[in-house]
PDB file of C-alpha atoms in Angstrom:
ATOM      1  CA  MET A   1    -147.868 -22.568  32.227  1.00  0.00           C
ATOM      2  CA  LEU A   2    -145.654 -22.736  35.289  1.00  0.00           C
ATOM      3  CA  ARG A   3    -145.854 -18.979  35.777  1.00  0.00           C
ATOM      4  CA  LEU A   4    -149.635 -19.157  35.553  1.00  0.00           C
ATOM      5  CA  LEU A   5    -149.693 -21.834  38.281  1.00  0.00           C
ATOM      6  CA  ASN A   6    -147.452 -19.616  40.438  1.00  0.00           C
ATOM      7  CA  ILE A   7    -149.969 -16.828  40.215  1.00  0.00           C
ATOM      8  CA  PHE A   8    -152.604 -19.005  41.789  1.00  0.00           C
ATOM      9  CA  LYS A   9    -150.272 -20.668  44.289  1.00  0.00           C
ATOM     10  CA  ASN A  10    -151.144 -20.109  47.956  1.00  0.00           C
ATOM     11  CA  LYS A  11    -148.572 -17.600  49.304  1.00  0.00           C
ATOM     12  CA  GLN A  12    -150.073 -16.937  52.706  1.00  0.00           C
ATOM     13  CA  VAL A  13    -147.529 -17.292  55.518  1.00  0.00           C
ATOM     14  CA  GLY A  14    -148.613 -19.286  58.625  1.00  0.00           C
ATOM     15  CA  LEU A  15    -146.577 -19.395  61.753  1.00  0.00           C
ATOM     16  CA  ALA A  16    -146.585 -22.417  64.119  1.00  0.00           C
ATOM     17  CA  LEU A  17    -145.289 -21.694  67.608  1.00  0.00           C
ATOM     18  CA  GLY A  18    -144.257 -24.752  69.647  1.00  0.00           C
ATOM     19  CA  SER A  19    -144.634 -25.617  73.350  1.00  0.00           C
ATOM     20  CA  GLY A  20    -141.855 -25.336  75.886  1.00  0.00           C
ATOM     21  CA  GLY A  21    -142.728 -23.176  78.782  1.00  0.00           C
ATOM     22  CA  SER A  22    -140.316 -20.263  79.381  1.00  0.00           C
ATOM     23  CA  LYS A  23    -138.338 -21.257  76.329  1.00  0.00           C
ATOM     24  CA  GLY A  24    -141.265 -19.689  74.394  1.00  0.00           C
ATOM     25  CA  ILE A  25    -140.075 -16.248  75.209  1.00  0.00           C
ATOM     26  CA  ALA A  26    -137.932 -16.830  72.126  1.00  0.00           C
ATOM     27  CA  HIS A  27    -141.098 -16.728  70.091  1.00  0.00           C
ATOM     28  CA  ILE A  28    -141.266 -12.984  70.686  1.00  0.00           C
ATOM     29  CA  ALA A  29    -137.816 -12.448  69.170  1.00  0.00           C
ATOM     30  CA  VAL A  30    -138.821 -14.689  66.211  1.00  0.00           C
ATOM     31  CA  ILE A  31    -141.928 -12.637  65.456  1.00  0.00           C
ATOM     32  CA  GLU A  32    -139.966  -9.333  65.748  1.00  0.00           C
ATOM     33  CA  TYR A  33    -137.346 -10.785  63.408  1.00  0.00           C
ATOM     34  CA  LEU A  34    -139.961 -11.724  60.741  1.00  0.00           C
ATOM     35  CA  GLU A  35    -141.475  -8.269  60.935  1.00  0.00           C
ATOM     36  CA  ALA A  36    -138.046  -6.700  60.444  1.00  0.00           C
ATOM     37  CA  LEU A  37    -137.524  -8.856  57.384  1.00  0.00           C
ATOM     38  CA  GLY A  38    -140.822  -7.680  56.015  1.00  0.00           C
ATOM     39  CA  ILE A  39    -142.462 -11.110  56.268  1.00  0.00           C
ATOM     40  CA  GLN A  40    -146.193 -10.735  57.006  1.00  0.00           C
ATOM     41  CA  VAL A  41    -147.694 -13.532  59.093  1.00  0.00           C
ATOM     42  CA  ARG A  42    -151.298 -14.093  58.057  1.00  0.00           C
ATOM     43  CA  MET A  43    -152.227 -16.796  60.615  1.00  0.00           C
ATOM     44  CA  ILE A  44    -150.790 -18.464  63.794  1.00  0.00           C
ATOM     45  CA  SER A  45    -151.185 -21.728  65.551  1.00  0.00           C
ATOM     46  CA  GLY A  46    -149.737 -22.364  68.901  1.00  0.00           C
ATOM     47  CA  ALA A  47    -149.506 -24.976  71.678  1.00  0.00           C
ATOM     48  CA  SER A  48    -148.947 -24.027  75.352  1.00  0.00           C
ATOM     49  CA  ILE A  49    -146.584 -21.060  75.503  1.00  0.00           C
ATOM     50  CA  GLY A  50    -146.892 -20.906  71.728  1.00  0.00           C
ATOM     51  CA  ALA A  51    -150.552 -20.309  72.241  1.00  0.00           C
ATOM     52  CA  VAL A  52    -149.883 -17.551  74.746  1.00  0.00           C
ATOM     53  CA  ILE A  53    -147.455 -15.676  72.494  1.00  0.00           C
ATOM     54  CA  GLY A  54    -149.623 -16.278  69.451  1.00  0.00           C
ATOM     55  CA  ALA A  55    -152.702 -14.956  71.153  1.00  0.00           C
ATOM     56  CA  VAL A  56    -150.976 -11.828  72.600  1.00  0.00           C
ATOM     57  CA  TYR A  57    -149.522 -11.092  69.198  1.00  0.00           C
ATOM     58  CA  ALA A  58    -152.906 -11.550  67.521  1.00  0.00           C
ATOM     59  CA  ALA A  59    -154.381  -9.201  70.053  1.00  0.00           C
ATOM     60  CA  GLY A  60    -151.776  -6.604  69.249  1.00  0.00           C
ATOM     61  CA  SER A  61    -150.109  -6.500  72.684  1.00  0.00           C
ATOM     62  CA  LEU A  62    -146.827  -8.314  72.125  1.00  0.00           C
ATOM     63  CA  PRO A  63    -144.585  -5.224  72.608  1.00  0.00           C
ATOM     64  CA  GLN A  64    -146.090  -4.518  76.025  1.00  0.00           C
ATOM     65  CA  LEU A  65    -145.784  -8.133  77.099  1.00  0.00           C
ATOM     66  CA  LYS A  66    -142.050  -8.147  76.148  1.00  0.00           C
ATOM     67  CA  LYS A  67    -141.507  -4.901  78.071  1.00  0.00           C
ATOM     68  CA  ASP A  68    -143.231  -6.294  81.172  1.00  0.00           C
ATOM     69  CA  LEU A  69    -141.319  -9.581  81.035  1.00  0.00           C
ATOM     70  CA  GLN A  70    -137.973  -7.786  80.747  1.00  0.00           C
ATOM     71  CA  ARG A  71    -138.569  -5.825  83.924  1.00  0.00           C
ATOM     72  CA  MET A  72    -140.263  -8.604  85.900  1.00  0.00           C
ATOM     73  CA  GLN A  73    -138.684  -9.409  89.283  1.00  0.00           C
ATOM     74  CA  ARG A  74    -138.561 -12.663  91.107  1.00  0.00           C
ATOM     75  CA  ARG A  75    -141.170 -11.820  93.667  1.00  0.00           C
ATOM     76  CA  GLU A  76    -143.668 -10.665  90.955  1.00  0.00           C
ATOM     77  CA  MET A  77    -143.153 -13.885  88.952  1.00  0.00           C
ATOM     78  CA  MET A  78    -143.692 -16.033  92.024  1.00  0.00           C
ATOM     79  CA  SER A  79    -146.942 -14.223  92.816  1.00  0.00           C
ATOM     80  CA  TYR A  80    -148.465 -15.782  89.725  1.00  0.00           C
ATOM     81  CA  PHE A  81    -147.961 -19.334  91.008  1.00  0.00           C
ATOM     82  CA  ASP A  82    -151.159 -19.988  93.001  1.00  0.00           C
ATOM     83  CA  ILE A  83    -150.406 -23.301  94.624  1.00  0.00           C
ATOM     84  CA  VAL A  84    -153.334 -25.457  95.798  1.00  0.00           C
ATOM     85  CA  PHE A  85    -153.464 -28.626  97.903  1.00  0.00           C
ATOM     86  CA  PRO A  86    -154.786 -31.153  97.052  1.00  0.00           C
ATOM     87  CA  LYS A  87    -156.022 -30.745  93.488  1.00  0.00           C
ATOM     88  CA  SER A  88    -155.656 -32.139  89.984  1.00  0.00           C
ATOM     89  CA  GLY A  89    -152.578 -29.921  89.629  1.00  0.00           C
ATOM     90  CA  LEU A  90    -150.212 -27.973  91.860  1.00  0.00           C
ATOM     91  CA  LEU A  91    -151.198 -24.594  90.467  1.00  0.00           C
ATOM     92  CA  GLU A  92    -154.743 -23.202  90.109  1.00  0.00           C
ATOM     93  CA  GLY A  93    -153.857 -20.944  87.096  1.00  0.00           C
ATOM     94  CA  LYS A  94    -156.231 -18.170  87.896  1.00  0.00           C
ATOM     95  CA  LYS A  95    -153.391 -15.685  88.628  1.00  0.00           C
ATOM     96  CA  VAL A  96    -151.768 -16.584  85.308  1.00  0.00           C
ATOM     97  CA  VAL A  97    -155.015 -15.685  83.577  1.00  0.00           C
ATOM     98  CA  GLU A  98    -155.164 -12.420  85.514  1.00  0.00           C
ATOM     99  CA  PHE A  99    -151.713 -11.594  84.261  1.00  0.00           C
ATOM    100  CA  LEU A 100    -152.684 -12.352  80.678  1.00  0.00           C
ATOM    101  CA  LYS A 101    -155.692 -10.031  80.930  1.00  0.00           C
ATOM    102  CA  LYS A 102    -153.296  -7.153  80.768  1.00  0.00           C
ATOM    103  CA  TYR A 103    -152.730  -8.169  77.079  1.00  0.00           C
ATOM    104  CA  ILE A 104    -155.903  -9.989  75.999  1.00  0.00           C
ATOM    105  CA  SER A 105    -159.272  -8.615  76.885  1.00  0.00           C
ATOM    106  CA  GLU A 106    -161.257 -10.846  79.198  1.00  0.00           C
ATOM    107  CA  LYS A 107    -164.160 -10.723  76.713  1.00  0.00           C
ATOM    108  CA  ALA A 108    -162.103 -10.973  73.514  1.00  0.00           C
ATOM    109  CA  THR A 109    -163.123 -13.750  71.192  1.00  0.00           C
ATOM    110  CA  PHE A 110    -161.213 -15.266  68.304  1.00  0.00           C
ATOM    111  CA  ASP A 111    -163.235 -13.054  65.926  1.00  0.00           C
ATOM    112  CA  ASP A 112    -161.798 -10.012  67.667  1.00  0.00           C
ATOM    113  CA  LEU A 113    -158.198 -10.863  66.884  1.00  0.00           C
ATOM    114  CA  ARG A 114    -156.254  -9.162  64.064  1.00  0.00           C
ATOM    115  CA  ILE A 115    -155.319 -12.428  62.406  1.00  0.00           C
ATOM    116  CA  PRO A 116    -156.686 -16.002  62.596  1.00  0.00           C
ATOM    117  CA  LEU A 117    -155.471 -18.050  65.607  1.00  0.00           C
ATOM    118  CA  GLY A 118    -155.567 -21.751  66.277  1.00  0.00           C
ATOM    119  CA  VAL A 119    -154.944 -22.829  69.923  1.00  0.00           C
ATOM    120  CA  VAL A 120    -154.056 -26.439  70.571  1.00  0.00           C
ATOM    121  CA  ALA A 121    -155.001 -28.318  73.814  1.00  0.00           C
ATOM    122  CA  THR A 122    -155.097 -32.065  74.522  1.00  0.00           C
ATOM    123  CA  ASP A 123    -158.149 -34.135  75.467  1.00  0.00           C
ATOM    124  CA  LEU A 124    -157.065 -35.850  78.692  1.00  0.00           C
ATOM    125  CA  TYR A 125    -159.361 -38.819  78.197  1.00  0.00           C
ATOM    126  CA  ASN A 126    -158.610 -39.873  74.684  1.00  0.00           C
ATOM    127  CA  GLY A 127    -155.212 -38.167  74.122  1.00  0.00           C
ATOM    128  CA  GLN A 128    -156.339 -36.359  70.926  1.00  0.00           C
ATOM    129  CA  PRO A 129    -155.379 -32.781  70.086  1.00  0.00           C
ATOM    130  CA  VAL A 130    -158.272 -30.239  70.354  1.00  0.00           C
ATOM    131  CA  VAL A 131    -157.952 -27.184  68.169  1.00  0.00           C
ATOM    132  CA  LEU A 132    -159.757 -24.170  69.538  1.00  0.00           C
ATOM    133  CA  LYS A 133    -160.628 -21.423  67.060  1.00  0.00           C
ATOM    134  CA  SER A 134    -163.836 -19.918  68.570  1.00  0.00           C
ATOM    135  CA  GLY A 135    -165.082 -18.609  71.913  1.00  0.00           C
ATOM    136  CA  ARG A 136    -163.055 -16.659  74.404  1.00  0.00           C
ATOM    137  CA  VAL A 137    -159.412 -16.425  73.686  1.00  0.00           C
ATOM    138  CA  LEU A 138    -158.346 -16.509  77.347  1.00  0.00           C
ATOM    139  CA  ASP A 139    -160.311 -19.745  78.005  1.00  0.00           C
ATOM    140  CA  ALA A 140    -158.528 -21.435  75.110  1.00  0.00           C
ATOM    141  CA  VAL A 141    -155.114 -20.254  76.179  1.00  0.00           C
ATOM    142  CA  ARG A 142    -155.705 -21.380  79.778  1.00  0.00           C
ATOM    143  CA  ALA A 143    -156.577 -24.809  78.461  1.00  0.00           C
ATOM    144  CA  SER A 144    -153.533 -24.936  76.212  1.00  0.00           C
ATOM    145  CA  ILE A 145    -151.046 -24.142  79.103  1.00  0.00           C
ATOM    146  CA  SER A 146    -152.380 -26.834  81.456  1.00  0.00           C
ATOM    147  CA  ILE A 147    -149.157 -28.724  81.986  1.00  0.00           C
ATOM    148  CA  PRO A 148    -150.211 -32.108  83.428  1.00  0.00           C
ATOM    149  CA  GLY A 149    -149.519 -32.276  87.169  1.00  0.00           C
ATOM    150  CA  VAL A 150    -148.657 -28.596  87.334  1.00  0.00           C
ATOM    151  CA  PHE A 151    -151.816 -26.724  86.280  1.00  0.00           C
ATOM    152  CA  VAL A 152    -155.270 -27.820  87.068  1.00  0.00           C
ATOM    153  CA  PRO A 153    -156.995 -29.093  83.870  1.00  0.00           C
ATOM    154  CA  VAL A 154    -159.804 -27.173  82.181  1.00  0.00           C
ATOM    155  CA  SER A 155    -163.328 -28.553  81.773  1.00  0.00           C
ATOM    156  CA  TYR A 156    -164.527 -28.492  78.186  1.00  0.00           C
ATOM    157  CA  ASN A 157    -167.570 -30.250  76.554  1.00  0.00           C
ATOM    158  CA  GLU A 158    -167.781 -33.121  78.974  1.00  0.00           C
ATOM    159  CA  THR A 159    -163.969 -33.693  78.944  1.00  0.00           C
ATOM    160  CA  LEU A 160    -160.906 -32.236  80.493  1.00  0.00           C
ATOM    161  CA  LEU A 161    -158.227 -30.371  78.512  1.00  0.00           C
ATOM    162  CA  VAL A 162    -154.491 -30.314  79.318  1.00  0.00           C
ATOM    163  CA  ASP A 163    -151.431 -28.822  77.717  1.00  0.00           C
ATOM    164  CA  GLY A 164    -151.495 -28.773  73.939  1.00  0.00           C
ATOM    165  CA  GLY A 165    -147.862 -29.763  73.873  1.00  0.00           C
ATOM    166  CA  VAL A 166    -148.831 -33.291  75.051  1.00  0.00           C
ATOM    167  CA  ALA A 167    -150.552 -34.241  71.812  1.00  0.00           C
ATOM    168  CA  ASN A 168    -149.204 -31.636  69.365  1.00  0.00           C
ATOM    169  CA  PRO A 169    -146.155 -29.605  70.601  1.00  0.00           C
ATOM    170  CA  LEU A 170    -145.543 -28.076  67.111  1.00  0.00           C
ATOM    171  CA  PRO A 171    -148.889 -27.541  65.318  1.00  0.00           C
ATOM    172  CA  ILE A 172    -147.626 -27.165  61.738  1.00  0.00           C
ATOM    173  CA  ASP A 173    -150.584 -29.200  60.477  1.00  0.00           C
ATOM    174  CA  VAL A 174    -152.956 -26.830  62.294  1.00  0.00           C
ATOM    175  CA  VAL A 175    -151.670 -23.598  60.652  1.00  0.00           C
ATOM    176  CA  ARG A 176    -151.627 -25.459  57.287  1.00  0.00           C
ATOM    177  CA  GLY A 177    -155.201 -26.528  57.799  1.00  0.00           C
ATOM    178  CA  MET A 178    -156.058 -22.840  58.496  1.00  0.00           C
ATOM    179  CA  GLY A 179    -154.977 -22.062  54.992  1.00  0.00           C
ATOM    180  CA  ALA A 180    -151.264 -21.335  55.084  1.00  0.00           C
ATOM    181  CA  GLY A 181    -149.347 -22.129  51.908  1.00  0.00           C
ATOM    182  CA  ILE A 182    -145.966 -21.215  53.334  1.00  0.00           C
ATOM    183  CA  THR A 183    -145.184 -22.322  56.839  1.00  0.00           C
ATOM    184  CA  ILE A 184    -142.628 -21.221  59.439  1.00  0.00           C
ATOM    185  CA  ALA A 185    -142.302 -23.310  62.549  1.00  0.00           C
ATOM    186  CA  VAL A 186    -140.508 -22.531  65.739  1.00  0.00           C
ATOM    187  CA  ASN A 187    -139.426 -25.658  67.531  1.00  0.00           C
ATOM    188  CA  LEU A 188    -138.419 -25.381  71.181  1.00  0.00           C
ATOM    189  CA  HIS A 189    -137.535 -29.093  71.409  1.00  0.00           C
ATOM    190  CA  PRO A 190    -134.665 -29.482  69.002  1.00  0.00           C
ATOM    191  CA  THR A 191    -133.139 -31.954  71.425  1.00  0.00           C
ATOM    192  CA  VAL A 192    -133.545 -33.238  75.032  1.00  0.00           C
ATOM    193  CA  GLN A 193    -131.534 -32.073  78.035  1.00  0.00           C
ATOM    194  CA  THR A 194    -129.274 -34.984  78.858  1.00  0.00           C
ATOM    195  CA  LYS A 195    -128.809 -34.060  82.486  1.00  0.00           C
ATOM    196  CA  ILE A 196    -130.866 -32.419  85.154  1.00  0.00           C
ATOM    197  CA  ILE A 197    -129.026 -30.270  87.657  1.00  0.00           C
ATOM    198  CA  ARG A 198    -130.075 -28.491  90.784  1.00  0.00           C
ATOM    199  CA  LYS A 199    -128.916 -27.294  94.152  1.00  0.00           C
ATOM    200  CA  LYS A 200    -128.103 -29.696  96.933  1.00  0.00           C
ATOM    201  CA  ILE A 201    -131.182 -30.977  98.819  1.00  0.00           C
ATOM    202  CA  THR A 202    -131.850 -29.007 101.983  1.00  0.00           C
ATOM    203  CA  ALA A 203    -134.519 -29.247 104.581  1.00  0.00           C
ATOM    204  CA  LEU A 204    -136.624 -26.715 102.639  1.00  0.00           C
ATOM    205  CA  ASP A 205    -136.486 -28.797  99.429  1.00  0.00           C
ATOM    206  CA  SER A 206    -138.789 -31.423 100.982  1.00  0.00           C
ATOM    207  CA  VAL A 207    -141.478 -28.722 101.217  1.00  0.00           C
ATOM    208  CA  GLU A 208    -142.674 -30.043 104.482  1.00  0.00           C
ATOM    209  CA  ILE A 209    -145.409 -27.673 105.528  1.00  0.00           C
ATOM    210  CA  LYS A 210    -146.142 -27.809 109.209  1.00  0.00           C
ATOM    211  CA  PRO A 211    -149.711 -27.135 110.322  1.00  0.00           C
ATOM    212  CA  GLN A 212    -148.639 -24.238 112.614  1.00  0.00           C
ATOM    213  CA  LEU A 213    -147.018 -22.464 109.724  1.00  0.00           C
ATOM    214  CA  LEU A 214    -150.019 -22.291 107.383  1.00  0.00           C
ATOM    215  CA  GLU A 215    -153.665 -22.340 107.986  1.00  0.00           C
ATOM    216  CA  ILE A 216    -156.664 -21.987 105.712  1.00  0.00           C
ATOM    217  CA  ALA A 217    -158.043 -18.523 105.927  1.00  0.00           C
ATOM    218  CA  LYS A 218    -161.343 -18.223 107.744  1.00  0.00           C
ATOM    219  CA  SER A 219    -164.285 -16.399 106.124  1.00  0.00           C
ATOM    220  CA  GLY A 220    -163.389 -12.697 105.938  1.00  0.00           C
ATOM    221  CA  ASP A 221    -159.663 -13.168 106.435  1.00  0.00           C
ATOM    222  CA  THR A 222    -158.828 -12.765 102.751  1.00  0.00           C
ATOM    223  CA  ILE A 223    -160.805 -12.069  99.653  1.00  0.00           C
ATOM    224  CA  ASP A 224    -159.673 -15.198  97.745  1.00  0.00           C
ATOM    225  CA  GLY A 225    -159.321 -17.666 100.566  1.00  0.00           C
ATOM    226  CA  SER A 226    -155.580 -17.793 100.249  1.00  0.00           C
ATOM    227  CA  PHE A 227    -153.146 -19.141 102.860  1.00  0.00           C
ATOM    228  CA  VAL A 228    -152.389 -16.981 105.898  1.00  0.00           C
ATOM    229  CA  TYR A 229    -148.901 -17.103 107.327  1.00  0.00           C
ATOM    230  CA  ASP A 230    -146.460 -14.745 109.027  1.00  0.00           C
ATOM    231  CA  ARG A 231    -143.844 -12.897 107.036  1.00  0.00           C
ATOM    232  CA  THR A 232    -140.822 -14.906 108.236  1.00  0.00           C
ATOM    233  CA  GLN A 233    -142.336 -18.251 107.504  1.00  0.00           C
ATOM    234  CA  GLY A 234    -143.785 -16.886 104.288  1.00  0.00           C
ATOM    235  CA  ARG A 235    -140.242 -16.150 102.994  1.00  0.00           C
ATOM    236  CA  LYS A 236    -139.103 -19.610 103.787  1.00  0.00           C
ATOM    237  CA  TRP A 237    -142.098 -21.125 102.029  1.00  0.00           C
ATOM    238  CA  LEU A 238    -141.486 -18.898  99.056  1.00  0.00           C
ATOM    239  CA  GLN A 239    -137.883 -20.219  98.906  1.00  0.00           C
ATOM    240  CA  SER A 240    -139.269 -23.708  98.933  1.00  0.00           C
ATOM    241  CA  VAL A 241    -141.517 -22.960  95.925  1.00  0.00           C
ATOM    242  CA  GLU A 242    -138.590 -21.316  94.089  1.00  0.00           C
ATOM    243  CA  ARG A 243    -136.598 -24.561  94.521  1.00  0.00           C
ATOM    244  CA  TRP A 244    -139.575 -26.547  93.326  1.00  0.00           C
ATOM    245  CA  LEU A 245    -139.747 -24.409  90.210  1.00  0.00           C
ATOM    246  CA  GLY A 246    -135.964 -24.610  89.604  1.00  0.00           C
ATOM    247  CA  VAL A 247    -135.778 -20.750  89.781  1.00  0.00           C
ATOM    248  CA  GLY A 248    -132.831 -18.964  91.406  1.00  0.00           C
ATOM    249  CA  ASP A 249    -129.107 -18.854  91.344  1.00  0.00           C
ATOM    250  CA  ARG A 250    -128.034 -21.729  89.050  1.00  0.00           C
ATOM    251  CA  THR A 251    -124.305 -20.947  89.280  1.00  0.00           C
ATOM    252  CA  LYS A 252    -123.619 -23.254  92.216  1.00  0.00           C
ATOM    253  CA  GLN A 253    -125.662 -26.240  91.355  1.00  0.00           C
ATOM    254  CA  GLU A 254    -124.597 -29.790  91.916  1.00  0.00           C
ATOM    255  CA  LYS A 255    -125.859 -33.119  90.561  1.00  0.00           C
ATOM    256  CA  THR A 256    -128.463 -34.627  92.860  1.00  0.00           C
ATOM    257  CA  PHE A 257    -132.096 -35.764  92.859  1.00  0.00           C
ATOM    258  CA  PRO A 258    -134.317 -33.558  90.677  1.00  0.00           C
ATOM    259  CA  ASN A 259    -137.367 -31.884  92.167  1.00  0.00           C
ATOM    260  CA  ILE A 260    -141.006 -32.582  91.228  1.00  0.00           C
ATOM    261  CA  PHE A 261    -141.159 -29.714  88.646  1.00  0.00           C
ATOM    262  CA  GLU A 262    -137.909 -30.841  87.026  1.00  0.00           C
ATOM    263  CA  ILE A 263    -139.165 -34.394  86.695  1.00  0.00           C
ATOM    264  CA  ILE A 264    -142.454 -33.269  85.228  1.00  0.00           C
ATOM    265  CA  SER A 265    -140.695 -30.739  82.985  1.00  0.00           C
ATOM    266  CA  GLN A 266    -138.142 -33.263  81.711  1.00  0.00           C
ATOM    267  CA  THR A 267    -140.869 -35.811  81.073  1.00  0.00           C
ATOM    268  CA  ILE A 268    -142.899 -33.261  79.028  1.00  0.00           C
ATOM    269  CA  ASP A 269    -139.776 -32.244  77.149  1.00  0.00           C
ATOM    270  CA  ILE A 270    -138.982 -35.832  76.200  1.00  0.00           C
ATOM    271  CA  MET A 271    -142.554 -36.316  75.099  1.00  0.00           C
ATOM    272  CA  GLY A 272    -142.456 -33.041  73.234  1.00  0.00           C
ATOM    273  CA  TYR A 273    -139.211 -33.910  71.421  1.00  0.00           C
ATOM    274  CA  MET A 274    -140.548 -37.318  70.304  1.00  0.00           C
ATOM    275  CA  ASN A 275    -143.906 -35.914  69.138  1.00  0.00           C
ATOM    276  CA  THR A 276    -142.201 -33.044  67.412  1.00  0.00           C
ATOM    277  CA  MET A 277    -139.929 -35.419  65.455  1.00  0.00           C
ATOM    278  CA  MET A 278    -143.042 -37.246  64.227  1.00  0.00           C
ATOM    279  CA  MET A 279    -144.657 -33.910  63.266  1.00  0.00           C
ATOM    280  CA  LEU A 280    -141.594 -32.794  61.290  1.00  0.00           C
ATOM    281  CA  LYS A 281    -141.399 -36.174  59.555  1.00  0.00           C
ATOM    282  CA  TYR A 282    -144.916 -35.896  58.095  1.00  0.00           C
ATOM    283  CA  ASN A 283    -145.565 -32.127  58.133  1.00  0.00           C
ATOM    284  CA  ALA A 284    -142.217 -30.435  57.393  1.00  0.00           C
ATOM    285  CA  PRO A 285    -142.510 -26.662  57.350  1.00  0.00           C
ATOM    286  CA  THR A 286    -141.159 -24.383  54.703  1.00  0.00           C
ATOM    287  CA  VAL A 287    -138.609 -23.026  57.236  1.00  0.00           C
ATOM    288  CA  LEU A 288    -137.819 -24.511  60.636  1.00  0.00           C
ATOM    289  CA  ILE A 289    -136.400 -22.242  63.376  1.00  0.00           C
ATOM    290  CA  GLU A 290    -134.941 -23.977  66.414  1.00  0.00           C
ATOM    291  CA  PRO A 291    -133.707 -21.851  69.381  1.00  0.00           C
ATOM    292  CA  ASN A 292    -131.326 -23.870  71.598  1.00  0.00           C
ATOM    293  CA  LEU A 293    -132.798 -23.348  75.144  1.00  0.00           C
ATOM    294  CA  VAL A 294    -132.948 -26.916  76.440  1.00  0.00           C
ATOM    295  CA  ASP A 295    -131.090 -25.776  79.534  1.00  0.00           C
ATOM    296  CA  LEU A 296    -133.764 -23.197  80.469  1.00  0.00           C
ATOM    297  CA  PRO A 297    -136.156 -24.504  83.179  1.00  0.00           C
ATOM    298  CA  THR A 298    -139.732 -24.710  82.056  1.00  0.00           C
ATOM    299  CA  LEU A 299    -141.190 -22.207  84.584  1.00  0.00           C
ATOM    300  CA  ASP A 300    -138.230 -19.821  84.963  1.00  0.00           C
ATOM    301  CA  PHE A 301    -139.438 -16.688  83.288  1.00  0.00           C
ATOM    302  CA  LEU A 302    -136.650 -14.523  84.694  1.00  0.00           C
ATOM    303  CA  GLN A 303    -134.052 -15.344  82.032  1.00  0.00           C
ATOM    304  CA  VAL A 304    -135.895 -13.227  79.429  1.00  0.00           C
ATOM    305  CA  GLN A 305    -132.924 -11.610  77.669  1.00  0.00           C
ATOM    306  CA  HIS A 306    -131.169 -15.035  77.279  1.00  0.00           C
ATOM    307  CA  ALA A 307    -134.329 -16.441  75.542  1.00  0.00           C
ATOM    308  CA  LEU A 308    -134.801 -13.366  73.369  1.00  0.00           C
ATOM    309  CA  ASP A 309    -131.189 -13.396  72.274  1.00  0.00           C
ATOM    310  CA  GLU A 310    -131.250 -17.074  71.321  1.00  0.00           C
ATOM    311  CA  GLY A 311    -134.519 -16.559  69.448  1.00  0.00           C
ATOM    312  CA  GLU A 312    -132.796 -13.924  67.379  1.00  0.00           C
ATOM    313  CA  ARG A 313    -129.683 -16.059  66.858  1.00  0.00           C
ATOM    314  CA  ALA A 314    -131.877 -18.928  65.733  1.00  0.00           C
ATOM    315  CA  CYS A 315    -133.461 -16.620  63.074  1.00  0.00           C
ATOM    316  CA  GLU A 316    -130.044 -15.427  61.957  1.00  0.00           C
ATOM    317  CA  ARG A 317    -129.050 -19.021  61.358  1.00  0.00           C
ATOM    318  CA  MET A 318    -132.068 -19.375  59.034  1.00  0.00           C
ATOM    319  CA  LYS A 319    -132.002 -15.915  57.528  1.00  0.00           C
ATOM    320  CA  HIS A 320    -131.049 -17.188  53.976  1.00  0.00           C
ATOM    321  CA  GLU A 321    -133.819 -19.749  54.071  1.00  0.00           C
ATOM    322  CA  LEU A 322    -136.383 -17.148  55.321  1.00  0.00           C
ATOM    323  CA  ILE A 323    -135.500 -14.762  52.469  1.00  0.00           C
ATOM    324  CA  LYS A 324    -135.329 -17.421  49.794  1.00  0.00           C
ATOM    325  CA  LYS A 325    -138.255 -19.610  50.734  1.00  0.00           C
ATOM    326  CA  VAL A 326    -140.608 -17.147  52.414  1.00  0.00           C
ATOM    327  CA  LYS A 327    -140.031 -13.436  51.643  1.00  0.00           C
ATOM    328  CA  LYS A 328    -139.341 -13.947  47.971  1.00  0.00           C
ATOM    329  CA  ARG A 329    -142.327 -16.289  47.528  1.00  0.00           C
ATOM    330  CA  SER A 330    -144.909 -14.490  49.662  1.00  0.00           C
TER     331      SER A 330
END
């Protein structure tokens, strides 16, 4: 009788990828590890960076994204942060979408993906998670990565959508609702960073932009209406933005006041940690993988190898569980 029940038991493997900014690069290593073990993922849910990696994987472009991230230089990374003043967020997000178009077709819908995908965003007005499973994939991903205060929110059905990690940072329930009988979850919030460190405050850290340094482009000056500034002042402004983002040499940092991105990032991480603990309490996955990357700044996408290595180490720590509870049952 028990054997008969096992025959009909749902053995489809679902993968839930959590939010966490640049920490989510570890998701790539996790997916590669599962493939190497012979574990076939049948469906994916993701919030924020988890939605990005899940969507790129479902589109079949993950190897190329990994390769491009590994060779990305600081200047290229900074070019994707399109700062706007004043707006509902500090970054427009259009350049990030342009970057993602290299891996996900602009016209691709969820029906075009190789496996089912559930993208989680958050309704800004009622705080409820919104699960997107139809329409254009890039639109859904853009909504899911809208970190409050950092990226401009996305308009959707008479409401505004922000980062999926706000309401559901580890969407185990979503992938289970999609039909997964066996669930693997990658939690990027195993704990909260207990201290925020950064370089000493300098004049540039205040990001005081003088009118003579930047001016709004007049019609015809640029295609996209971006800021116009001379090269010398442009370099200084770029350094200011880098400090905002917490990107750069972290070997000589001293304790002092955190910058705006660090405050937002730490707040989101605390909220993500608390919400994740609630999710794990009521929706425990079959196997939980937890890379330890709490020290990695949310928007620092230059420490790629560090994140990949930790993602692999996290899988190694759970290898026995993956084989016993997933591979042998699926």
